[in-house]
Tab-separated table of C-alpha atoms in Angstrom:
chain	number	residue	atom	x	y	z
A	1391	MET	CA	211.951	213.898	242.848
A	1392	ILE	CA	210.216	217.298	243.330
A	1393	LEU	CA	211.111	216.678	246.997
A	1394	LEU	CA	214.817	216.783	245.976
A	1395	VAL	CA	214.385	220.075	244.030
A	1396	HIS	CA	212.648	221.713	247.154
A	1397	ALA	CA	215.396	220.294	249.338
A	1398	ALA	CA	217.897	222.014	247.057
A	1399	TYR	CA	216.145	225.234	247.718
A	1400	LEU	CA	216.545	224.728	251.478
A	1401	GLU	CA	220.201	224.170	251.025
A	1402	GLY	CA	222.980	226.373	249.802
A	1403	GLY	CA	226.200	226.039	248.071
A	1404	ALA	CA	227.734	222.686	246.998
A	1405	ALA	CA	224.849	220.675	248.767
A	1406	ALA	CA	222.087	222.545	246.866
A	1407	LEU	CA	223.800	221.971	243.565
A	1408	SER	CA	224.406	218.267	244.380
A	1409	LEU	CA	220.609	217.869	245.181
A	1410	ALA	CA	219.520	219.655	241.994
A	1411	GLU	CA	221.771	217.621	239.812
A	1412	GLU	CA	220.429	214.432	241.530
A	1413	ALA	CA	217.042	215.769	240.734
A	1414	LEU	CA	217.696	216.550	237.351
A	1415	GLY	CA	219.071	213.024	236.709
A	1416	VAL	CA	215.956	211.413	238.063
A	1417	ALA	CA	213.697	213.798	236.038
A	1418	ARG	CA	215.433	212.840	232.905
A	1419	GLN	CA	215.216	209.201	233.537
A	1420	LEU	CA	211.417	209.578	234.151
A	1421	ASP	CA	210.924	212.088	231.156
A	1422	ASP	CA	209.667	214.499	233.403
A	1423	GLU	CA	210.248	218.035	231.943
A	1424	PHE	CA	208.231	219.917	234.776
A	1425	ALA	CA	210.679	218.517	237.375
A	1426	ALA	CA	213.724	218.887	235.111
A	1427	GLY	CA	212.948	222.595	234.518
A	1428	HIS	CA	212.752	223.208	238.200
A	1429	ALA	CA	216.046	221.295	238.879
A	1430	LEU	CA	217.722	223.366	236.090
A	1431	MET	CA	216.338	226.605	237.432
A	1432	ARG	CA	217.914	225.787	240.850
A	1433	MET	CA	221.248	224.843	239.379
A	1434	GLY	CA	221.319	227.781	237.330
A	1435	ALA	CA	220.764	230.064	240.135
A	1436	GLU	CA	223.277	228.194	242.346
A	1437	VAL	CA	226.035	228.172	239.666
A	1438	GLY	CA	225.335	231.828	238.408
A	1439	TRP	CA	225.136	233.450	241.707
A	1440	GLY	CA	228.028	231.521	242.907
A	1441	GLU	CA	229.990	233.804	240.433
A	1442	ASP	CA	230.272	231.601	237.521
A	1443	PHE	CA	227.830	233.788	235.578
A	1444	ASP	CA	228.520	232.486	232.235
A	1445	ARG	CA	227.757	228.750	233.057
A	1446	GLY	CA	224.918	229.835	235.403
A	1447	ALA	CA	223.463	231.727	232.342
A	1448	ALA	CA	223.750	228.686	229.979
A	1449	ILE	CA	222.073	226.416	232.636
A	1450	THR	CA	219.337	229.031	233.145
A	1451	ARG	CA	218.584	229.116	229.198
A	1452	GLN	CA	218.076	225.316	229.484
A	1453	ALA	CA	215.667	225.897	232.302
A	1454	ILE	CA	213.652	228.489	230.380
A	1455	ASP	CA	213.532	226.200	227.312
A	1456	THR	CA	212.502	223.195	229.322
A	1457	LEU	CA	209.891	225.042	231.293
A	1458	ASP	CA	208.505	226.684	228.058
A	1459	ARG	CA	207.837	223.109	226.554
A	1460	VAL	CA	205.461	222.493	229.470
A	1461	ASP	CA	204.153	226.014	229.462
A	1462	HIS	CA	205.121	226.699	233.109
A	1463	PRO	CA	205.157	230.289	234.233
A	1464	GLN	CA	208.344	229.684	236.185
A	1465	ALA	CA	210.122	230.487	233.114
A	1466	MET	CA	209.339	234.237	234.094
A	1467	PRO	CA	211.776	234.031	237.265
A	1468	CYS	CA	214.368	232.210	235.260
A	1469	LEU	CA	214.369	235.167	232.764
A	1470	LEU	CA	214.965	237.645	235.561
A	1471	ASN	CA	217.932	235.516	236.913
A	1472	LEU	CA	219.133	235.446	233.233
A	1473	VAL	CA	219.071	239.186	232.979
A	1474	GLY	CA	221.055	239.613	236.234
A	1475	MET	CA	223.682	237.125	235.245
A	1476	LEU	CA	224.229	238.612	231.873
A	1477	VAL	CA	224.704	242.108	233.019
A	1478	ARG	CA	227.237	240.955	235.447
A	1479	VAL	CA	229.388	239.624	232.585
A	1480	ALA	CA	228.593	242.309	230.060
A	1481	ASP	CA	231.731	244.754	230.620
A	1482	ASP	CA	232.214	245.981	227.009
A	1483	LYS	CA	230.413	243.105	225.478
A	1484	GLY	CA	227.332	244.852	223.983
A	1485	ASP	CA	225.935	241.518	222.710
A	1486	ARG	CA	225.447	240.414	226.449
A	1487	LEU	CA	223.639	243.503	227.214
A	1488	ASP	CA	221.485	243.111	224.156
A	1489	GLU	CA	220.634	239.584	225.260
A	1490	ALA	CA	219.914	240.887	228.805
A	1491	GLU	CA	217.559	243.514	227.289
A	1492	ALA	CA	215.894	240.938	224.973
A	1493	ALA	CA	215.287	238.763	228.146
A	1494	ALA	CA	213.847	241.639	230.054
A	1495	ARG	CA	211.549	242.519	227.227
A	1496	GLN	CA	210.474	238.909	226.942
A	1497	LEU	CA	209.661	238.957	230.750
A	1498	MET	CA	207.508	242.070	230.081
A	1499	ALA	CA	205.593	240.731	227.378
A	1500	ARG	CA	204.924	237.431	229.623
A	1501	ALA	CA	204.052	239.304	232.495
A	1502	GLU	CA	201.424	241.644	230.438
A	1503	SER	CA	200.128	238.432	228.971
A	1504	SER	CA	199.510	236.706	232.120
A	1505	SER	CA	198.388	240.186	233.802
A	1506	SER	CA	200.920	239.552	236.563
A	1507	LEU	CA	201.765	243.113	238.023
A	1508	SER	CA	204.356	241.607	240.144
A	1509	GLN	CA	206.351	240.149	237.042
A	1510	ARG	CA	205.707	243.573	235.224
A	1511	ALA	CA	207.544	245.158	237.988
A	1512	LEU	CA	210.448	242.564	237.943
A	1513	ALA	CA	210.605	243.335	234.174
A	1514	TYR	CA	211.011	246.961	234.811
A	1515	GLN	CA	213.614	246.277	237.510
A	1516	ALA	CA	215.513	244.148	234.959
A	1517	LEU	CA	215.220	246.957	232.303
A	1518	GLY	CA	216.741	249.234	234.984
A	1519	TRP	CA	219.843	246.902	235.485
A	1520	VAL	CA	220.482	246.944	231.688
A	1521	GLU	CA	220.370	250.666	231.193
A	1522	LEU	CA	222.559	251.282	234.347
A	1523	TYR	CA	225.133	249.039	232.581
A	1524	ARG	CA	224.789	250.670	229.470
A	1525	GLY	CA	225.319	254.039	230.997
A	1526	ASP	CA	221.827	255.538	230.351
A	1527	LEU	CA	221.192	256.650	233.878
A	1528	ASP	CA	218.025	258.671	233.216
A	1529	LEU	CA	216.319	255.568	231.584
A	1530	SER	CA	217.737	253.272	234.342
A	1531	ARG	CA	216.377	255.662	237.051
A	1532	LYS	CA	212.986	255.891	235.269
A	1533	HIS	CA	212.487	252.009	234.869
A	1534	THR	CA	213.676	251.574	238.422
A	1535	LEU	CA	211.360	254.118	239.840
A	1536	THR	CA	208.405	252.423	237.877
A	1537	ALA	CA	209.466	249.013	239.190
A	1538	MET	CA	209.431	250.469	242.742
A	1539	GLN	CA	205.834	251.915	242.363
A	1540	LEU	CA	204.641	248.625	240.975
A	1541	HIS	CA	206.217	246.614	243.888
A	1542	ALA	CA	204.635	249.120	246.348
A	1543	ASP	CA	201.271	248.345	244.710
A	1544	VAL	CA	201.644	244.603	245.420
A	1545	ARG	CA	203.345	244.991	248.796
A	1546	GLY	CA	206.738	243.640	247.335
A	1547	ASP	CA	208.753	245.335	250.169
A	1548	ARG	CA	211.758	243.197	249.458
A	1549	TRP	CA	211.902	244.405	246.004
A	1550	ILE	CA	211.395	247.878	246.945
A	1551	ALA	CA	214.512	247.493	249.060
A	1552	TYR	CA	216.443	246.137	245.954
A	1553	GLY	CA	215.193	248.850	243.856
A	1554	ALA	CA	216.520	251.436	246.374
A	1555	HIS	CA	219.964	249.705	246.138
A	1556	THR	CA	219.734	250.059	242.331
A	1557	LEU	CA	218.844	253.783	242.791
A	1558	VAL	CA	221.862	254.327	244.991
A	1559	GLU	CA	224.015	252.733	242.275
A	1560	ILE	CA	222.666	255.195	239.543
A	1561	GLU	CA	223.075	258.270	241.797
A	1562	LEU	CA	226.652	257.123	242.564
A	1563	ALA	CA	227.404	256.599	238.748
A	1564	ALA	CA	225.721	259.993	237.930
A	1565	GLY	CA	228.141	261.799	240.670
A	1566	ASN	CA	225.081	263.166	242.681
A	1567	VAL	CA	226.124	261.264	245.973
A	1568	ASP	CA	229.173	260.325	247.757
A	1569	LEU	CA	230.042	256.950	249.222
A	1570	HIS	CA	230.050	258.396	252.824
A	1571	ASP	CA	226.511	260.383	252.629
A	1572	PRO	CA	224.354	259.167	255.301
A	1573	ILE	CA	220.937	257.709	254.181
A	1574	ILE	CA	218.055	255.887	255.515
A	1575	LEU	CA	216.870	252.769	253.877
A	1576	ARG	CA	213.512	251.498	255.129
A	1577	THR	CA	214.499	247.761	254.812
A	1578	GLU	CA	213.903	245.140	257.515
A	1579	GLU	CA	217.498	244.470	258.530
A	1580	LEU	CA	217.734	248.244	259.572
A	1581	LEU	CA	214.549	248.280	261.404
A	1582	GLU	CA	215.072	249.445	265.155
A	1583	THR	CA	211.565	250.099	266.185
A	1584	PRO	CA	208.767	248.402	264.631
A	1585	ALA	CA	205.879	250.756	263.927
A	1586	ASN	CA	203.557	251.824	261.202
A	1587	GLY	CA	204.494	254.329	258.576
A	1588	LYS	CA	206.566	257.396	259.850
A	1589	ALA	CA	206.686	256.160	263.303
A	1590	ALA	CA	209.059	253.339	262.356
A	1591	VAL	CA	212.783	254.174	263.244
A	1592	TYR	CA	215.594	252.779	260.995
A	1593	THR	CA	219.365	252.692	261.708
A	1594	PRO	CA	221.129	255.145	259.350
A	1595	THR	CA	223.633	253.755	256.860
A	1596	THR	CA	225.760	255.155	254.289
A	1597	THR	CA	225.429	255.194	250.540
A	1598	GLY	CA	228.570	253.062	250.188
A	1599	ARG	CA	227.293	250.304	252.684
A	1600	ALA	CA	223.989	250.490	250.921
């Protein structure tokens, strides 16, 4: 059954959702909450990031509740996913942003309790998203920069790149940059000449494309 869940992670779209649903059905028949939580986590991510954020958030809440019953740390990534989905359906719905902030702060509390630096970084990243959608750009920038520094401490390069994208959104919202301003993002996709430190060459892009 766990193999079904892992297979769902290797797939995408409808195939992933179908495998995760099958895994959930088997897990419930066997009363295996560990496997059920993982299946729900995959379903929530697939549905939510497939643009049905409301339904994805609802499934992700179920995943958190299920994983919490077996005291499994995978509830922390679920909280991050939940924040991401909620801010995208917020639009004038303050209650959604309040729920997103509560989930981010819950992630922070769990990260501090488990002494997980990487999860603390993700919690700050999530708080940065919330404040961006609230319109508090200074606080969003502060949280995002803190997240990027923590990610650098644990060599979370992919998340540093995501933080850079968030900073671009913040500066665009603040009117500090233009969509056509040239920028250099030190991300793997734009790497032209592999090298260490300043010797690495990256393809320039623009703020709008970032």
